[in-house]
Amino acid sequence: MNTEIWTNCRAATLQPEWGEPYGLVDDAALVVQGEALAWVGPHAALPQAYVDQCTQRHDAGGALVTPGLIDCHTHLVYGGDRAHEFELRLQGASYEDIARAGGGIASTVKATREASARQLHTQSLPRLKALAGEGVTTVEIKSGYGLALAHERKTLEVARGLANGLPVDVRTTFLGAHAVPPEFAGRTDDYLQEVLQMLPALHALGLVDAVDAFCERIAFSTAQTQRIFEAAQSLGLPVKLHAEQLSDSGGAQLAARFGALSCDHLEWLSADGAAAMARAGSVAVLLPGAFYFLRETRLPPIAVLREHGVPMAVSTDCNPGSSPCTSLLLMLNMACTLFRLTPEEALAGVTRHAAQALGLKDRGMLAAGLRADFVLWDLNHPAQLSYAIGANPRLQTVHKGQAV
Ligand code: NIG
Ligand code: FE
């Protein structure tokens, strides 16, 4: 097996065990064997055995190294765009007004259904490339703009194929319960039956890593969401939830009862909801892009989440309606400026805690035994990743041990 040694770098390992902010190791060395990290620590402590076995040395040129970034909540496979609704909202219409009038998610469903798999791939690829270009090495992609078996399948297959040739892994989440499609208007429970049939079919095709739902007054109730979670549970699939985005529906408590990997959005999360998430070990996925783009004024209860020790992740929510955003680095800045996260919390939110939100134990930190997914940045200090607006200081990505 190859043994590659990276030196001359400062490593933000995100390992709490180092006892330093960001798990910082100055003058670090990283040893890669195969697709994994075999050793990470101060260069001065690098065991001689690795030096003896070394097949390739890499000089990082003094770069800052972080784990590969993880975007744990996106809807980036979709057809069309919603620039017209953006104009309507600027004239005073609200996101909910537009959804109730048959626009919103439904308009993207129409465009997504009309697109062939090839067209969907072509339209979505630049979004994944943009994320990868900023050092993202794992991306979660949800379905939810097909809302019929063939189109949900098409979306998930396109999502799975999108990473081919890119230094990025895609995880797919089934979000059949995103909205009620027009052919089921006024018949939400009938559509729910459809969702309950789609799920095992898509799972049998190996296309589902997790199950999500939009629990909201304009979407699915907690009782309806519960049915979906029960179905996921019976298939052994983990769940997550779009919860308390526009109102407090008690979705977080429900999700916690199912041991949800994460609850996402959470602007209206109550203290009870936060406590339930803490008990269940669910991650709070914060989506500052959607907060910004919808001009929300109610902040997610960051202090309450901290108090309960709920891990916080940060993601783009890349989607055409509430967050047409393909920059996870911009989300780091927004998480700090809008939500008052510290830059250290924000970076943990796109690495360690984002991995947790996807149930992935093999990444999110620089540590022996974990995947060798890491990024070299033209920076001195990890706070600079959150500080800059619109910069891309990425020098190089290493994905599964391979320098790109
Ligand atoms: O995460 N809240 C529900 N789903 C998306 C928005 C979907 C859309 O408007 O197209 C979100 O904000
Ligand atoms: Fe979302």
XYZ file of C-alpha atoms and ligand atoms in Angstrom:
417
model
C 0.000 0.000 0.000
C 1.103 3.563 -0.652
C 2.239 5.678 2.292
C 2.132 9.382 1.521
C 3.316 12.015 3.951
C 2.135 15.614 3.908
C 4.232 18.122 5.867
C 4.813 21.876 6.149
C 1.239 22.703 7.080
C -0.943 23.895 9.928
C -3.769 21.445 10.551
C -7.218 22.355 11.879
C -8.022 18.778 12.852
C -11.385 19.593 14.508
C -10.436 16.914 17.026
C -11.574 18.048 20.473
C -8.915 15.719 21.951
C -6.124 18.130 20.976
C -7.505 20.613 23.500
C -6.828 23.553 21.152
C -9.421 25.685 19.371
C -10.178 24.038 16.004
C -7.990 21.121 17.155
C -5.118 23.156 15.695
C -1.739 21.520 15.222
C 1.040 23.861 14.104
C 3.700 22.369 11.885
C 1.678 19.211 11.369
C 2.246 16.024 9.417
C -0.451 13.832 7.896
C 0.149 10.269 6.797
C -2.155 8.809 4.155
C -2.358 5.089 3.492
C -4.796 4.044 0.793
C -7.975 6.079 1.213
C -7.491 6.779 4.902
C -5.409 8.843 7.265
C -2.969 6.612 9.137
C -1.526 9.287 11.393
C -2.047 13.017 12.138
C -0.022 15.109 14.585
C 2.942 17.417 15.103
C 5.658 16.803 12.526
C 8.198 16.480 15.321
C 6.313 13.440 16.655
C 5.932 11.651 13.309
C 6.877 7.985 13.914
C 9.980 6.944 11.993
C 8.215 3.814 10.723
C 6.031 5.961 8.432
C 9.086 7.826 7.141
C 10.708 4.470 6.328
C 7.619 3.222 4.455
C 6.939 6.516 2.680
C 6.214 6.167 -1.031
C 5.533 9.857 -1.699
C 6.183 13.111 0.135
C 4.067 16.229 -0.313
C 5.178 19.712 0.755
C 2.018 21.660 1.656
C 3.919 24.934 1.363
C 2.781 26.264 4.715
C -0.916 25.859 3.882
C -3.731 25.581 6.384
C -5.294 22.105 6.176
C -8.863 21.305 7.193
C -11.028 18.237 6.765
C -12.884 18.154 3.447
C -16.002 20.266 3.861
C -19.385 18.543 4.076
C -22.582 20.130 2.777
C -25.149 18.071 4.669
C -28.414 19.547 3.325
C -28.999 20.343 -0.347
C -31.710 20.007 -2.955
C -29.280 20.690 -5.782
C -30.818 18.430 -8.410
C -33.725 20.395 -9.868
C -34.994 21.788 -13.137
C -35.467 25.467 -13.984
C -35.161 28.325 -11.523
C -37.433 30.624 -9.529
C -36.087 34.050 -10.425
C -39.629 35.184 -11.236
C -40.803 34.327 -7.722
C -37.843 36.266 -6.401
C -39.267 39.269 -8.255
C -42.726 38.616 -6.797
C -41.312 38.413 -3.293
C -39.502 41.697 -3.840
C -42.906 43.177 -4.698
C -44.277 41.991 -1.367
C -45.527 38.410 -1.827
C -44.355 36.011 0.876
C -42.836 32.541 0.366
C -46.023 31.054 1.867
C -48.327 33.214 -0.339
C -46.534 31.945 -3.432
C -46.680 28.320 -2.251
C -50.411 28.554 -1.487
C -51.056 30.079 -4.927
C -49.573 26.975 -6.586
C -46.079 28.373 -7.157
C -43.094 27.643 -4.974
C -42.019 24.019 -4.795
C -44.798 23.090 -7.271
C -43.232 25.211 -10.015
C -39.895 23.454 -9.578
C -41.728 20.107 -9.606
C -43.116 20.977 -13.026
C -39.694 21.935 -14.410
C -38.039 18.885 -12.850
C -40.628 16.499 -14.258
C -40.264 18.047 -17.701
C -36.474 17.614 -17.679
C -34.925 14.373 -18.927
C -32.327 12.710 -16.723
C -29.670 14.078 -19.051
C -31.021 17.629 -18.864
C -31.311 17.399 -15.104
C -27.716 16.228 -14.919
C -26.534 19.080 -17.150
C -28.418 21.691 -15.148
C -27.329 20.360 -11.756
C -23.658 19.590 -12.427
C -22.424 23.221 -12.219
C -23.913 23.422 -8.735
C -22.019 20.372 -7.514
C -18.857 21.613 -9.245
C -19.172 24.971 -7.511
C -19.384 23.272 -4.121
C -16.469 20.953 -4.921
C -14.468 23.964 -6.098
C -14.651 25.339 -2.579
C -13.325 22.198 -0.939
C -16.575 20.316 -0.351
C -15.861 16.573 -0.488
C -19.225 15.199 0.683
C -22.641 16.502 -0.370
C -26.080 15.330 0.633
C -28.689 15.687 -2.111
C -32.416 15.321 -1.493
C -35.135 14.318 -3.921
C -38.455 16.080 -3.516
C -39.028 17.864 -6.822
C -40.254 14.736 -8.599
C -43.051 13.710 -6.221
C -43.932 10.664 -8.361
C -41.999 7.413 -8.443
C -40.424 7.823 -11.884
C -39.353 11.395 -11.213
C -38.105 10.781 -7.688
C -36.110 7.874 -9.081
C -34.746 10.055 -11.885
C -33.695 12.703 -9.358
C -31.940 10.240 -7.065
C -30.200 8.495 -9.965
C -29.017 11.828 -11.359
C -27.807 12.793 -7.881
C -25.866 9.552 -7.513
C -24.270 9.955 -10.952
C -23.387 13.613 -10.538
C -20.177 12.995 -8.582
C -18.605 10.845 -11.316
C -15.151 12.235 -11.990
C -15.363 14.840 -9.215
C -13.519 14.647 -5.876
C -16.771 14.452 -3.971
C -19.137 11.844 -2.522
C -22.883 12.179 -2.805
C -25.308 10.870 -0.192
C -28.957 10.776 -1.221
C -32.014 11.470 0.892
C -35.588 10.641 -0.120
C -37.801 13.697 0.406
C -41.003 12.468 -1.258
C -42.919 14.327 1.460
C -41.666 17.734 0.361
C -44.980 19.029 -1.025
C -48.270 17.685 -2.326
C -48.072 17.529 -6.135
C -50.854 19.198 -8.164
C -52.525 15.899 -9.170
C -53.130 15.259 -5.445
C -54.258 18.806 -4.582
C -56.511 18.695 -1.520
C -55.774 14.973 -1.043
C -52.685 15.029 1.129
C -53.424 11.660 2.736
C -53.750 10.008 -0.655
C -50.400 11.436 -1.647
C -48.971 10.178 1.622
C -49.958 6.656 0.529
C -47.967 7.244 -2.658
C -44.944 8.326 -0.631
C -45.254 5.205 1.496
C -45.140 3.123 -1.685
C -42.304 5.048 -3.305
C -40.021 4.668 -0.298
C -39.570 0.873 -0.314
C -39.344 0.841 -4.114
C -36.541 3.427 -4.158
C -34.860 1.757 -1.209
C -34.907 -1.569 -3.067
C -33.038 0.174 -5.894
C -30.378 1.196 -3.381
C -31.043 4.897 -3.890
C -31.906 5.975 -0.350
C -29.408 6.747 2.419
C -31.896 8.622 4.626
C -35.496 9.851 4.696
C -36.583 13.472 5.177
C -39.922 15.314 5.214
C -41.133 18.917 5.261
C -43.175 19.184 8.454
C -44.996 22.509 8.185
C -48.475 23.979 7.882
C -47.961 24.381 4.115
C -46.677 20.812 3.805
C -47.106 17.756 6.088
C -48.457 17.555 9.636
C -46.625 15.816 12.468
C -49.110 12.916 12.252
C -48.390 12.512 8.532
C -44.654 12.877 9.100
C -44.845 10.169 11.752
C -46.234 7.688 9.202
C -43.239 8.355 6.956
C -40.806 7.961 9.839
C -42.413 4.654 10.809
C -41.973 3.409 7.257
C -38.317 4.534 7.241
C -37.724 2.869 10.573
C -39.195 -0.415 9.378
C -36.685 -0.345 6.497
C -33.824 0.481 8.863
C -33.306 3.913 7.293
C -32.296 6.960 9.372
C -34.538 10.018 9.342
C -34.059 13.789 9.346
C -36.591 16.601 9.187
C -37.250 20.082 7.803
C -38.591 21.277 11.133
C -39.845 24.554 12.613
C -38.835 26.625 9.572
C -41.954 28.799 9.333
C -43.769 27.860 12.550
C -43.360 25.675 15.636
C -45.139 22.447 14.666
C -43.423 20.203 17.217
C -41.566 18.465 14.403
C -38.314 18.414 16.363
C -39.884 16.461 19.231
C -41.349 13.974 16.767
C -38.039 13.591 14.930
C -36.231 13.115 18.241
C -38.558 10.239 19.106
C -37.301 8.522 15.957
C -33.662 9.218 16.817
C -33.355 11.615 13.878
C -29.866 12.281 12.581
C -30.802 15.947 12.304
C -33.505 18.578 12.436
C -32.962 21.344 9.925
C -33.870 25.084 9.719
C -35.270 25.441 13.286
C -35.981 29.202 13.360
C -39.131 28.445 15.422
C -37.623 25.672 17.577
C -38.869 25.733 21.189
C -36.782 24.995 24.286
C -38.664 21.672 24.589
C -37.738 20.832 21.028
C -34.080 21.611 21.696
C -34.110 19.463 24.845
C -35.652 16.568 22.913
C -32.986 16.900 20.216
C -30.255 16.880 22.838
C -31.616 13.681 24.384
C -31.847 12.020 20.968
C -28.405 13.181 19.832
C -29.905 14.923 16.782
C -27.814 17.582 15.053
C -29.293 21.062 14.474
C -28.634 21.904 10.822
C -28.635 25.697 10.437
C -29.351 27.154 7.028
C -28.390 30.824 6.979
C -28.849 31.055 3.205
C -32.585 30.356 3.503
C -32.874 32.716 6.475
C -31.186 35.444 4.439
C -32.954 34.820 1.124
C -36.437 34.680 2.683
C -35.530 37.719 4.799
C -36.542 35.895 7.967
C -36.261 37.903 11.149
C -36.660 35.163 13.710
C -33.315 33.607 14.548
C -32.854 29.937 15.368
C -32.371 29.699 19.158
C -28.593 29.355 19.097
C -28.134 30.074 22.813
C -30.684 27.386 23.717
C -29.003 24.884 21.389
C -25.641 25.654 22.989
C -27.113 25.365 26.473
C -28.469 21.894 25.682
C -25.257 20.846 23.954
C -26.984 20.182 20.628
C -24.296 19.903 17.912
C -24.812 22.521 15.206
C -24.127 21.965 11.508
C -24.219 24.601 8.762
C -25.298 23.941 5.190
C -26.224 25.723 1.959
C -29.746 24.225 1.592
C -28.960 24.749 -2.117
C -32.417 24.895 -3.756
C -34.208 27.164 -6.229
C -36.808 28.583 -3.846
C -35.337 29.482 -0.493
C -31.563 29.344 -0.988
C -30.186 29.424 -4.534
C -26.708 29.185 -3.107
C -23.705 27.102 -4.118
C -21.150 28.509 -1.695
C -20.607 26.730 1.598
C -17.850 29.229 2.429
C -20.390 32.057 2.190
C -22.580 30.081 4.621
C -19.715 30.059 7.118
C -19.670 33.839 7.015
C -23.467 34.113 7.222
C -23.634 31.627 10.108
C -21.333 33.964 12.016
C -22.779 37.329 10.980
C -26.481 36.384 10.977
C -26.619 33.632 13.621
C -23.635 34.733 15.744
C -21.889 31.390 15.597
C -18.204 31.589 16.386
C -15.939 30.815 13.407
C -14.921 27.667 15.278
C -18.561 26.565 15.634
C -19.149 27.389 11.974
C -16.189 25.286 10.813
C -17.263 22.375 13.025
C -20.679 22.880 11.392
C -19.348 22.088 7.927
C -17.047 19.281 9.059
C -17.484 17.267 12.246
C -21.107 18.075 12.923
C -22.103 17.901 9.256
C -20.701 14.356 9.162
C -22.776 13.540 12.233
C -25.885 14.989 10.558
C -25.359 12.411 7.801
C -24.580 9.556 10.175
C -21.038 9.325 8.747
C -18.494 8.301 11.344
C -15.584 8.022 8.911
C -15.051 11.713 8.156
C -15.392 15.282 9.408
C -12.085 15.452 11.289
C -8.413 14.936 10.548
C -7.706 11.837 12.596
C -6.079 8.446 12.181
C -8.521 5.894 10.795
C -10.787 8.462 9.126
C -11.064 9.111 5.418
C -8.213 11.062 3.859
C -10.494 13.862 2.673
C -8.808 17.195 3.272
C -8.299 20.641 1.808
C -5.230 22.881 1.603
C -6.030 26.572 1.946
C -3.958 29.661 1.261
C -4.644 30.866 4.814
C -2.886 31.118 8.173
C -5.788 30.673 10.515
C -9.118 28.814 10.257
C -11.121 31.874 11.371
C -10.234 33.373 7.976
C -12.536 30.817 6.323
C -15.541 32.425 8.021
C -14.209 35.965 7.862
C -13.936 36.530 4.124
C -16.960 37.190 1.906
C -16.757 35.819 -1.609
C -13.151 34.614 -1.421
C -12.052 31.147 -2.416
C -8.655 30.455 -0.873
C -8.669 26.737 -1.759
C -5.319 25.521 -3.044
C -5.913 21.807 -3.338
C -8.349 19.054 -2.426
C -7.352 15.554 -1.381
C -10.212 13.087 -1.740
C -9.911 9.511 -0.523
C -6.164 10.041 -0.331
C -5.876 11.236 -3.933
C -4.509 14.727 -4.495
C -6.661 16.440 -7.098
O -35.235 23.719 2.605
N -38.485 24.044 3.217
C -38.618 23.264 2.314
N -37.768 23.001 1.325
C -36.749 23.881 0.859
C -37.263 24.910 -0.073
C -37.845 24.299 -1.256
C -38.250 25.262 -2.309
O -38.747 26.363 -2.042
O -38.074 24.860 -3.477
C -35.976 24.476 2.008
O -36.081 25.668 2.331
Fe -34.078 22.203 2.626
